[in-house]
Amino acid sequence: MENNELEEENRRLKSENESLTTAYNEALSILEKRLKIEEDLKESQERFVTVFKQSTVAYKIIDLDFKMVQINQALCDLLGYSQEEILGTVILEYTHPNFIKYWYDLHEALWKQELPSFQLEACLIRKDKTEVWCLINTIRFKDRGETLGYTSLVDITGRKQLERHKDEFISTISHELKTPLTSIKSYSQLLLRYFNRLEDEKPKSMLRQLDLKVNSLTTLIKDLVLASKIDSGKLSPRSEEYSLDGLLASIVEEFRETVTRRDIQLHNSPAIRIKGDKFKISQVIENLLTNAIKFSNEDTPIKVTLQRHESDAIVCIEDQGRGISQESIENIFERFYKVKEAESNLESGMGLGLYICQEIVKNQQGKLWVNSELGKGSVFCFSLPIIS
Ligand code: ADP
């Protein structure tokens, strides 16, 4: 071979060598990256398993048949069974009968993709037959093509006990307060009757004031009792068939007689029959009417309407009062919420009225809502299903 040819061959081999080295380095770097990803994955899997195992919150992973395929020690401690006893079983086997159907339906909805997740409070039964209340959160996820459910169970037995004590406390206090209040009311009415025969106006006006204050106290106590019943799920409405237009007319008539200064108008009142708790619905109407009167000027009218919309009856109570800001509308149906402007108003209660109204209406398969503009007035409406 000539010298030139040798040099040429040498250059070619050198360049080939360089390309091979580059390719080798690139392959090495890809391999290193892969290894790093795998290492990170392994690390995060190990971290998940450690957190899952060591967490003080109970966790479980379930398959499509609701069977528990992975659980942690906290779940075993919560239920008082061993891992072996629990794995492969269904959580509903440890659930208080009152919650089984509701929990099952939520799971069904989760599997049918009607819900991405759900939350509920339920009572479980431990191995030693004691009860444990839990806040349960479940999400659906996919793992290598398989649909699974991931659930956390937080022990809220202490909170539930406190709530029960609070309800008992409110109910005892309210009963204790009701009896003397009833006596005060009858004595004030007796006194008023006595002073009505006399000329002196001063004691009569004072007694009327006293009567009004006793009425507001009685309403506050009734609201407290109702709110605590709602919270503990003991609202238990009565169910009877009644005429909603008749009920509305009689309440409006009553208000016209007692609040003589106000123009209370009843519009569009077609005959509509409803099935539900007439007494509780009258409480809602009275509450909304009282608010409309309270929060609007004497010289403005209050309109009450009843309409039929598809299979619902809709009652609206409209005032031209001070209205409610958008910000307050979002919170107005919450417990103990009072609009800022109302805080100094001696007439206003504890912010329980609308919360109670909403719960009563919800309890009878209806809805309560409000449209309002600050300075212009408010329209509170509720719907109830009409019996077919
Ligand atoms: P309360 O029992 O204290 O009156 P409610 O739950 O009935 O409480 O009402 C909550 C708040 O909503 C009150 O603070 C009141 O200011 C406001 N509100 C209710 N009804 C009306 C209305 N018709 N117009 C303006 N504000 C209203």
mmCIF file of N, CA, C and O in Angstrom, residues 247-340:
data_model
loop_
_atom_site.group_PDB
_atom_site.id
_atom_site.type_symbol
_atom_site.label_atom_id
_atom_site.label_comp_id
_atom_site.label_asym_id
_atom_site.label_seq_id
_atom_site.Cartn_x
_atom_site.Cartn_y
_atom_site.Cartn_z
ATOM 1 N N LEU A 247 -102.457 27.130 52.357
ATOM 2 C CA LEU A 247 -101.520 27.445 53.451
ATOM 3 C C LEU A 247 -100.973 28.857 53.283
ATOM 4 O O LEU A 247 -100.941 29.656 54.239
ATOM 5 N N LEU A 248 -100.579 29.182 52.033
ATOM 6 C CA LEU A 248 -99.995 30.496 51.747
ATOM 7 C C LEU A 248 -101.015 31.602 52.067
ATOM 8 O O LEU A 248 -100.685 32.605 52.717
ATOM 9 N N ALA A 249 -102.272 31.387 51.620
ATOM 10 C CA ALA A 249 -103.307 32.400 51.838
ATOM 11 C C ALA A 249 -103.525 32.631 53.329
ATOM 12 O O ALA A 249 -103.640 33.777 53.783
ATOM 13 N N SER A 250 -103.553 31.528 54.113
ATOM 14 C CA SER A 250 -103.843 31.718 55.545
ATOM 15 C C SER A 250 -102.664 32.408 56.248
ATOM 16 O O SER A 250 -102.882 33.243 57.134
ATOM 17 N N ILE A 251 -101.429 32.108 55.842
ATOM 18 C CA ILE A 251 -100.288 32.777 56.489
ATOM 19 C C ILE A 251 -100.274 34.267 56.127
ATOM 20 O O ILE A 251 -100.080 35.135 56.988
ATOM 21 N N VAL A 252 -100.514 34.561 54.842
ATOM 22 C CA VAL A 252 -100.522 35.976 54.415
ATOM 23 C C VAL A 252 -101.615 36.738 55.190
ATOM 24 O O VAL A 252 -101.386 37.850 55.675
ATOM 25 N N GLU A 253 -102.770 36.092 55.346
ATOM 26 C CA GLU A 253 -103.880 36.718 56.067
ATOM 27 C C GLU A 253 -103.480 37.032 57.524
ATOM 28 O O GLU A 253 -103.708 38.133 58.023
ATOM 29 N N GLU A 254 -102.836 36.048 58.155
ATOM 30 C CA GLU A 254 -102.380 36.210 59.543
ATOM 31 C C GLU A 254 -101.414 37.388 59.658
ATOM 32 O O GLU A 254 -101.523 38.217 60.566
ATOM 33 N N PHE A 255 -100.472 37.464 58.719
ATOM 34 C CA PHE A 255 -99.480 38.545 58.741
ATOM 35 C C PHE A 255 -100.160 39.892 58.531
ATOM 36 O O PHE A 255 -99.807 40.870 59.165
ATOM 37 N N ARG A 256 -101.164 39.913 57.611
ATOM 38 C CA ARG A 256 -101.861 41.189 57.361
ATOM 39 C C ARG A 256 -102.542 41.674 58.629
ATOM 40 O O ARG A 256 -102.602 42.866 58.902
ATOM 41 N N GLU A 257 -103.065 40.719 59.404
ATOM 42 C CA GLU A 257 -103.768 41.095 60.646
ATOM 43 C C GLU A 257 -102.804 41.606 61.699
ATOM 44 O O GLU A 257 -103.110 42.551 62.422
ATOM 45 N N THR A 258 -101.607 40.964 61.797
ATOM 46 C CA THR A 258 -100.686 41.377 62.863
ATOM 47 C C THR A 258 -99.760 42.516 62.449
ATOM 48 O O THR A 258 -99.419 43.357 63.263
ATOM 49 N N VAL A 259 -99.340 42.529 61.167
ATOM 50 C CA VAL A 259 -98.449 43.607 60.731
ATOM 51 C C VAL A 259 -99.270 44.571 59.873
ATOM 52 O O VAL A 259 -99.102 44.653 58.658
ATOM 53 N N THR A 260 -100.154 45.311 60.519
ATOM 54 C CA THR A 260 -101.140 46.113 59.792
ATOM 55 C C THR A 260 -100.511 47.232 58.952
ATOM 56 O O THR A 260 -101.092 47.673 57.969
ATOM 57 N N ARG A 261 -99.326 47.665 59.343
ATOM 58 C CA ARG A 261 -98.703 48.791 58.640
ATOM 59 C C ARG A 261 -98.209 48.404 57.249
ATOM 60 O O ARG A 261 -97.879 49.255 56.453
ATOM 61 N N ARG A 262 -98.104 47.115 56.957
ATOM 62 C CA ARG A 262 -97.476 46.712 55.706
ATOM 63 C C ARG A 262 -98.472 46.243 54.647
ATOM 64 O O ARG A 262 -99.508 45.652 54.974
ATOM 65 N N ASP A 263 -98.086 46.517 53.384
ATOM 66 C CA ASP A 263 -98.907 46.079 52.257
ATOM 67 C C ASP A 263 -98.355 44.721 51.780
ATOM 68 O O ASP A 263 -97.346 44.660 51.093
ATOM 69 N N ILE A 264 -99.033 43.638 52.202
ATOM 70 C CA ILE A 264 -98.557 42.294 51.811
ATOM 71 C C ILE A 264 -99.499 41.756 50.734
ATOM 72 O O ILE A 264 -100.683 41.527 50.993
ATOM 73 N N GLN A 265 -98.966 41.607 49.491
ATOM 74 C CA GLN A 265 -99.817 41.208 48.369
ATOM 75 C C GLN A 265 -99.610 39.737 48.015
ATOM 76 O O GLN A 265 -98.482 39.261 48.009
ATOM 77 N N LEU A 266 -100.726 39.088 47.709
ATOM 78 C CA LEU A 266 -100.619 37.671 47.277
ATOM 79 C C LEU A 266 -101.042 37.582 45.811
ATOM 80 O O LEU A 266 -102.158 37.933 45.456
ATOM 81 N N HIS A 267 -100.098 37.209 44.927
ATOM 82 C CA HIS A 267 -100.382 37.140 43.480
ATOM 83 C C HIS A 267 -100.422 35.690 43.016
ATOM 84 O O HIS A 267 -99.849 34.824 43.666
ATOM 85 N N ASN A 268 -100.954 35.471 41.805
ATOM 86 C CA ASN A 268 -100.963 34.150 41.147
ATOM 87 C C ASN A 268 -100.976 33.000 42.144
ATOM 88 O O ASN A 268 -99.931 32.500 42.484
ATOM 89 N N SER A 269 -102.101 32.577 42.554
ATOM 90 C CA SER A 269 -102.054 31.468 43.488
ATOM 91 C C SER A 269 -102.911 30.313 42.978
ATOM 92 O O SER A 269 -104.009 30.100 43.470
ATOM 93 N N PRO A 270 -102.397 29.546 41.982
ATOM 94 C CA PRO A 270 -103.197 28.420 41.465
ATOM 95 C C PRO A 270 -103.333 27.320 42.529
ATOM 96 O O PRO A 270 -102.499 27.249 43.430
ATOM 97 N N ALA A 271 -104.369 26.516 42.392
ATOM 98 C CA ALA A 271 -104.565 25.431 43.368
ATOM 99 C C ALA A 271 -103.476 24.373 43.176
ATOM 100 O O ALA A 271 -103.323 23.819 42.086
ATOM 101 N N ILE A 272 -102.679 24.168 44.223
ATOM 102 C CA ILE A 272 -101.595 23.174 44.142
ATOM 103 C C ILE A 272 -101.588 22.321 45.397
ATOM 104 O O ILE A 272 -101.583 22.844 46.514
ATOM 105 N N ARG A 273 -101.580 21.000 45.191
ATOM 106 C CA ARG A 273 -101.518 20.104 46.349
ATOM 107 C C ARG A 273 -100.113 19.523 46.485
ATOM 108 O O ARG A 273 -99.442 19.237 45.502
ATOM 109 N N ILE A 274 -99.686 19.418 47.745
ATOM 110 C CA ILE A 274 -98.314 19.020 48.066
ATOM 111 C C ILE A 274 -98.378 17.896 49.084
ATOM 112 O O ILE A 274 -99.315 17.838 49.874
ATOM 113 N N LYS A 275 -97.349 17.041 49.074
ATOM 114 C CA LYS A 275 -97.259 16.044 50.143
ATOM 115 C C LYS A 275 -96.001 16.344 50.946
ATOM 116 O O LYS A 275 -94.911 16.477 50.373
ATOM 117 N N GLY A 276 -96.151 16.505 52.242
ATOM 118 C CA GLY A 276 -94.975 16.798 53.064
ATOM 119 C C GLY A 276 -95.376 17.319 54.426
ATOM 120 O O GLY A 276 -96.487 17.066 54.891
ATOM 121 N N ASP A 277 -94.442 18.049 55.059
ATOM 122 C CA ASP A 277 -94.694 18.553 56.401
ATOM 123 C C ASP A 277 -95.202 19.991 56.337
ATOM 124 O O ASP A 277 -94.432 20.938 56.202
ATOM 125 N N LYS A 278 -96.534 20.125 56.441
ATOM 126 C CA LYS A 278 -97.188 21.431 56.313
ATOM 127 C C LYS A 278 -96.689 22.404 57.379
ATOM 128 O O LYS A 278 -96.424 23.577 57.118
ATOM 129 N N PHE A 279 -96.504 21.878 58.592
ATOM 130 C CA PHE A 279 -96.107 22.732 59.715
ATOM 131 C C PHE A 279 -94.722 23.333 59.463
ATOM 132 O O PHE A 279 -94.491 24.520 59.655
ATOM 133 N N LYS A 280 -93.813 22.484 58.978
ATOM 134 C CA LYS A 280 -92.436 22.980 58.761
ATOM 135 C C LYS A 280 -92.388 23.954 57.584
ATOM 136 O O LYS A 280 -91.639 24.929 57.611
ATOM 137 N N ILE A 281 -93.208 23.683 56.544
ATOM 138 C CA ILE A 281 -93.213 24.602 55.398
ATOM 139 C C ILE A 281 -93.816 25.951 55.821
ATOM 140 O O ILE A 281 -93.355 27.004 55.379
ATOM 141 N N SER A 282 -94.799 25.921 56.749
ATOM 142 C CA SER A 282 -95.322 27.230 57.200
ATOM 143 C C SER A 282 -94.235 27.994 57.948
ATOM 144 O O SER A 282 -94.146 29.214 57.860
ATOM 145 N N GLN A 283 -93.357 27.271 58.648
ATOM 146 C CA GLN A 283 -92.239 27.938 59.339
ATOM 147 C C GLN A 283 -91.342 28.653 58.329
ATOM 148 O O GLN A 283 -90.887 29.764 58.560
ATOM 149 N N VAL A 284 -91.109 27.985 57.182
ATOM 150 C CA VAL A 284 -90.251 28.573 56.135
ATOM 151 C C VAL A 284 -90.902 29.852 55.608
ATOM 152 O O VAL A 284 -90.262 30.909 55.518
ATOM 153 N N ILE A 285 -92.201 29.761 55.265
ATOM 154 C CA ILE A 285 -92.894 30.925 54.695
ATOM 155 C C ILE A 285 -92.893 32.078 55.709
ATOM 156 O O ILE A 285 -92.594 33.233 55.371
ATOM 157 N N GLU A 286 -93.177 31.739 56.974
ATOM 158 C CA GLU A 286 -93.217 32.786 58.007
ATOM 159 C C GLU A 286 -91.849 33.441 58.176
ATOM 160 O O GLU A 286 -91.743 34.658 58.306
ATOM 161 N N ASN A 287 -90.799 32.615 58.131
ATOM 162 C CA ASN A 287 -89.438 33.137 58.286
ATOM 163 C C ASN A 287 -89.074 34.095 57.152
ATOM 164 O O ASN A 287 -88.537 35.183 57.379
ATOM 165 N N LEU A 288 -89.406 33.682 55.911
ATOM 166 C CA LEU A 288 -89.057 34.516 54.758
ATOM 167 C C LEU A 288 -89.869 35.814 54.777
ATOM 168 O O LEU A 288 -89.348 36.886 54.462
ATOM 169 N N LEU A 289 -91.146 35.693 55.187
ATOM 170 C CA LEU A 289 -91.989 36.905 55.262
ATOM 171 C C LEU A 289 -91.476 37.853 56.348
ATOM 172 O O LEU A 289 -91.393 39.062 56.140
ATOM 173 N N THR A 290 -91.097 37.270 57.498
ATOM 174 C CA THR A 290 -90.593 38.102 58.601
ATOM 175 C C THR A 290 -89.326 38.839 58.160
ATOM 176 O O THR A 290 -89.169 40.029 58.425
ATOM 177 N N ASN A 291 -88.415 38.128 57.464
ATOM 178 C CA ASN A 291 -87.194 38.781 56.975
ATOM 179 C C ASN A 291 -87.533 39.901 56.001
ATOM 180 O O ASN A 291 -86.958 40.995 56.064
ATOM 181 N N ALA A 292 -88.479 39.620 55.070
ATOM 182 C CA ALA A 292 -88.848 40.636 54.071
ATOM 183 C C ALA A 292 -89.373 41.889 54.783
ATOM 184 O O ALA A 292 -89.040 43.016 54.402
ATOM 185 N N ILE A 293 -90.156 41.679 55.836
ATOM 186 C CA ILE A 293 -90.708 42.823 56.588
ATOM 187 C C ILE A 293 -89.591 43.548 57.321
ATOM 188 O O ILE A 293 -89.488 44.772 57.292
ATOM 189 N N LYS A 294 -88.709 42.737 57.950
ATOM 190 C CA LYS A 294 -87.633 43.303 58.770
ATOM 191 C C LYS A 294 -86.665 44.154 57.957
ATOM 192 O O LYS A 294 -86.195 45.186 58.413
ATOM 193 N N PHE A 295 -86.357 43.678 56.753
ATOM 194 C CA PHE A 295 -85.283 44.334 55.992
ATOM 195 C C PHE A 295 -85.774 45.240 54.861
ATOM 196 O O PHE A 295 -85.047 45.464 53.891
ATOM 197 N N SER A 296 -87.025 45.735 54.966
ATOM 198 C CA SER A 296 -87.483 46.708 53.964
ATOM 199 C C SER A 296 -88.284 47.801 54.655
ATOM 200 O O SER A 296 -88.768 47.623 55.774
ATOM 201 N N ASN A 297 -88.421 48.941 53.950
ATOM 202 C CA ASN A 297 -89.123 50.088 54.545
ATOM 203 C C ASN A 297 -90.625 49.864 54.605
ATOM 204 O O ASN A 297 -91.186 49.176 53.763
ATOM 205 N N GLU A 298 -91.228 50.520 55.575
ATOM 206 C CA GLU A 298 -92.666 50.352 55.794
ATOM 207 C C GLU A 298 -93.512 50.722 54.598
ATOM 208 O O GLU A 298 -94.569 50.150 54.375
ATOM 209 N N ASP A 299 -93.035 51.736 53.804
ATOM 210 C CA ASP A 299 -93.874 52.203 52.690
ATOM 211 C C ASP A 299 -93.699 51.373 51.411
ATOM 212 O O ASP A 299 -94.245 51.713 50.375
ATOM 213 N N THR A 300 -92.944 50.271 51.488
ATOM 214 C CA THR A 300 -92.789 49.433 50.282
ATOM 215 C C THR A 300 -93.605 48.147 50.432
ATOM 216 O O THR A 300 -93.727 47.617 51.532
ATOM 217 N N PRO A 301 -94.180 47.665 49.295
ATOM 218 C CA PRO A 301 -95.000 46.446 49.401
ATOM 219 C C PRO A 301 -94.154 45.166 49.455
ATOM 220 O O PRO A 301 -92.972 45.186 49.118
ATOM 221 N N ILE A 302 -94.784 44.074 49.899
ATOM 222 C CA ILE A 302 -94.125 42.762 49.874
ATOM 223 C C ILE A 302 -95.014 41.863 49.017
ATOM 224 O O ILE A 302 -96.219 41.778 49.260
ATOM 225 N N LYS A 303 -94.398 41.262 47.993
ATOM 226 C CA LYS A 303 -95.198 40.439 47.062
ATOM 227 C C LYS A 303 -94.947 38.962 47.314
ATOM 228 O O LYS A 303 -93.795 38.529 47.396
ATOM 229 N N VAL A 304 -96.051 38.221 47.410
ATOM 230 C CA VAL A 304 -95.917 36.769 47.580
ATOM 231 C C VAL A 304 -96.560 36.124 46.353
ATOM 232 O O VAL A 304 -97.682 36.490 45.977
ATOM 233 N N THR A 305 -95.837 35.205 45.706
ATOM 234 C CA THR A 305 -96.423 34.545 44.531
ATOM 235 C C THR A 305 -96.272 33.027 44.637
ATOM 236 O O THR A 305 -95.330 32.529 45.253
ATOM 237 N N LEU A 306 -97.251 32.347 44.016
ATOM 238 C CA LEU A 306 -97.158 30.882 43.918
ATOM 239 C C LEU A 306 -97.337 30.531 42.450
ATOM 240 O O LEU A 306 -98.259 31.025 41.798
ATOM 241 N N GLN A 307 -96.402 29.744 41.910
ATOM 242 C CA GLN A 307 -96.501 29.370 40.498
ATOM 243 C C GLN A 307 -96.233 27.890 40.324
ATOM 244 O O GLN A 307 -95.566 27.289 41.164
ATOM 245 N N ARG A 308 -96.692 27.391 39.190
ATOM 246 C CA ARG A 308 -96.421 25.996 38.838
ATOM 247 C C ARG A 308 -95.333 26.023 37.769
ATOM 248 O O ARG A 308 -95.449 26.760 36.785
ATOM 249 N N HIS A 309 -94.241 25.266 37.972
ATOM 250 C CA HIS A 309 -93.205 25.180 36.925
ATOM 251 C C HIS A 309 -92.857 23.714 36.740
ATOM 252 O O HIS A 309 -92.268 23.103 37.625
ATOM 253 N N GLU A 310 -93.279 23.186 35.560
ATOM 254 C CA GLU A 310 -93.151 21.754 35.284
ATOM 255 C C GLU A 310 -93.750 20.951 36.450
ATOM 256 O O GLU A 310 -94.910 21.184 36.777
ATOM 257 N N SER A 311 -92.949 20.100 37.121
ATOM 258 C CA SER A 311 -93.587 19.320 38.198
ATOM 259 C C SER A 311 -93.324 19.916 39.581
ATOM 260 O O SER A 311 -93.428 19.225 40.592
ATOM 261 N N ASP A 312 -92.956 21.221 39.600
ATOM 262 C CA ASP A 312 -92.663 21.874 40.881
ATOM 263 C C ASP A 312 -93.615 23.035 41.162
ATOM 264 O O ASP A 312 -94.093 23.690 40.235
ATOM 265 N N ALA A 313 -93.837 23.269 42.449
ATOM 266 C CA ALA A 313 -94.545 24.486 42.863
ATOM 267 C C ALA A 313 -93.461 25.455 43.312
ATOM 268 O O ALA A 313 -92.512 25.042 43.993
ATOM 269 N N ILE A 314 -93.575 26.726 42.907
ATOM 270 C CA ILE A 314 -92.551 27.687 43.314
ATOM 271 C C ILE A 314 -93.194 28.852 44.061
ATOM 272 O O ILE A 314 -94.102 29.511 43.555
ATOM 273 N N VAL A 315 -92.718 29.048 45.293
ATOM 274 C CA VAL A 315 -93.215 30.157 46.109
ATOM 275 C C VAL A 315 -92.122 31.221 46.159
ATOM 276 O O VAL A 315 -90.961 30.904 46.420
ATOM 277 N N CYS A 316 -92.483 32.495 45.874
ATOM 278 C CA CYS A 316 -91.492 33.583 45.959
ATOM 279 C C CYS A 316 -92.000 34.688 46.858
ATOM 280 O O CYS A 316 -93.189 35.013 46.848
ATOM 281 N N ILE A 317 -91.065 35.240 47.636
ATOM 282 C CA ILE A 317 -91.392 36.355 48.522
ATOM 283 C C ILE A 317 -90.441 37.496 48.180
ATOM 284 O O ILE A 317 -89.222 37.353 48.297
ATOM 285 N N GLU A 318 -91.034 38.576 47.690
ATOM 286 C CA GLU A 318 -90.219 39.658 47.123
ATOM 287 C C GLU A 318 -90.380 40.931 47.939
ATOM 288 O O GLU A 318 -91.489 41.323 48.280
ATOM 289 N N ASP A 319 -89.248 41.557 48.269
ATOM 290 C CA ASP A 319 -89.325 42.851 48.957
ATOM 291 C C ASP A 319 -88.520 43.892 48.191
ATOM 292 O O ASP A 319 -87.737 43.561 47.309
ATOM 293 N N GLN A 320 -88.748 45.144 48.519
ATOM 294 C CA GLN A 320 -87.979 46.225 47.883
ATOM 295 C C GLN A 320 -87.090 46.873 48.936
ATOM 296 O O GLN A 320 -87.006 48.084 49.041
ATOM 297 N N GLY A 321 -86.474 46.024 49.744
ATOM 298 C CA GLY A 321 -85.669 46.499 50.871
ATOM 299 C C GLY A 321 -84.225 46.753 50.527
ATOM 300 O O GLY A 321 -83.880 47.010 49.362
ATOM 301 N N ARG A 322 -83.366 46.567 51.542
ATOM 302 C CA ARG A 322 -81.966 46.965 51.342
ATOM 303 C C ARG A 322 -81.158 45.991 50.475
ATOM 304 O O ARG A 322 -80.059 46.308 50.040
ATOM 305 N N GLY A 323 -81.695 44.825 50.203
ATOM 306 C CA GLY A 323 -80.996 43.866 49.340
ATOM 307 C C GLY A 323 -79.785 43.253 50.015
ATOM 308 O O GLY A 323 -79.440 43.597 51.148
ATOM 309 N N ILE A 324 -79.140 42.324 49.295
ATOM 310 C CA ILE A 324 -77.993 41.601 49.870
ATOM 311 C C ILE A 324 -76.858 41.635 48.849
ATOM 312 O O ILE A 324 -77.093 41.422 47.651
ATOM 313 N N SER A 325 -75.641 41.898 49.305
ATOM 314 C CA SER A 325 -74.507 41.963 48.370
ATOM 315 C C SER A 325 -74.186 40.567 47.839
ATOM 316 O O SER A 325 -74.491 39.556 48.487
ATOM 317 N N GLN A 326 -73.541 40.532 46.669
ATOM 318 C CA GLN A 326 -73.184 39.259 46.033
ATOM 319 C C GLN A 326 -72.350 38.399 46.974
ATOM 320 O O GLN A 326 -72.536 37.194 47.086
ATOM 321 N N GLU A 327 -71.424 39.060 47.671
ATOM 322 C CA GLU A 327 -70.511 38.355 48.578
ATOM 323 C C GLU A 327 -71.314 37.656 49.699
ATOM 324 O O GLU A 327 -71.061 36.500 50.042
ATOM 325 N N SER A 328 -72.319 38.381 50.233
ATOM 326 C CA SER A 328 -73.106 37.790 51.326
ATOM 327 C C SER A 328 -74.020 36.683 50.839
ATOM 328 O O SER A 328 -74.258 35.709 51.557
ATOM 329 N N ILE A 329 -74.524 36.837 49.581
ATOM 330 C CA ILE A 329 -75.455 35.816 49.059
ATOM 331 C C ILE A 329 -74.811 34.434 49.102
ATOM 332 O O ILE A 329 -75.456 33.436 49.408
ATOM 333 N N GLU A 330 -73.484 34.396 48.847
ATOM 334 C CA GLU A 330 -72.806 33.098 48.821
ATOM 335 C C GLU A 330 -72.810 32.404 50.189
ATOM 336 O O GLU A 330 -72.692 31.202 50.279
ATOM 337 N N ASN A 331 -72.926 33.197 51.264
ATOM 338 C CA ASN A 331 -72.835 32.595 52.604
ATOM 339 C C ASN A 331 -74.135 32.628 53.400
ATOM 340 O O ASN A 331 -74.202 32.105 54.503
ATOM 341 N N ILE A 332 -75.124 33.270 52.830
ATOM 342 C CA ILE A 332 -76.324 33.604 53.610
ATOM 343 C C ILE A 332 -77.066 32.392 54.181
ATOM 344 O O ILE A 332 -77.719 32.482 55.207
ATOM 345 N N PHE A 333 -76.916 31.224 53.518
ATOM 346 C CA PHE A 333 -77.634 30.039 54.003
ATOM 347 C C PHE A 333 -76.811 29.220 54.988
ATOM 348 O O PHE A 333 -77.209 28.132 55.382
ATOM 349 N N GLU A 334 -75.615 29.757 55.357
ATOM 350 C CA GLU A 334 -74.793 29.017 56.314
ATOM 351 C C GLU A 334 -75.256 29.274 57.742
ATOM 352 O O GLU A 334 -75.800 30.338 58.028
ATOM 353 N N ARG A 335 -74.945 28.313 58.605
ATOM 354 C CA ARG A 335 -75.303 28.452 60.015
ATOM 355 C C ARG A 335 -74.628 29.661 60.630
ATOM 356 O O ARG A 335 -73.452 29.899 60.401
ATOM 357 N N PHE A 336 -75.339 30.428 61.445
ATOM 358 C CA PHE A 336 -74.833 31.579 62.203
ATOM 359 C C PHE A 336 -74.268 32.691 61.322
ATOM 360 O O PHE A 336 -73.546 33.542 61.802
ATOM 361 N N TYR A 337 -74.607 32.683 60.000
ATOM 362 C CA TYR A 337 -74.083 33.757 59.154
ATOM 363 C C TYR A 337 -75.015 34.957 59.203
ATOM 364 O O TYR A 337 -76.224 34.841 59.029
ATOM 365 N N LYS A 338 -74.415 36.116 59.442
ATOM 366 C CA LYS A 338 -75.214 37.345 59.428
ATOM 367 C C LYS A 338 -74.519 38.343 58.523
ATOM 368 O O LYS A 338 -73.301 38.478 58.540
ATOM 369 N N VAL A 339 -75.330 39.043 57.709
ATOM 370 C CA VAL A 339 -74.761 40.069 56.834
ATOM 371 C C VAL A 339 -74.145 41.153 57.716
ATOM 372 O O VAL A 339 -74.717 41.501 58.748
ATOM 373 N N LYS A 340 -72.948 41.667 57.293
ATOM 374 C CA LYS A 340 -72.227 42.630 58.141
ATOM 375 C C LYS A 340 -73.113 43.788 58.601
ATOM 376 O O LYS A 340 -73.162 44.127 59.760
#
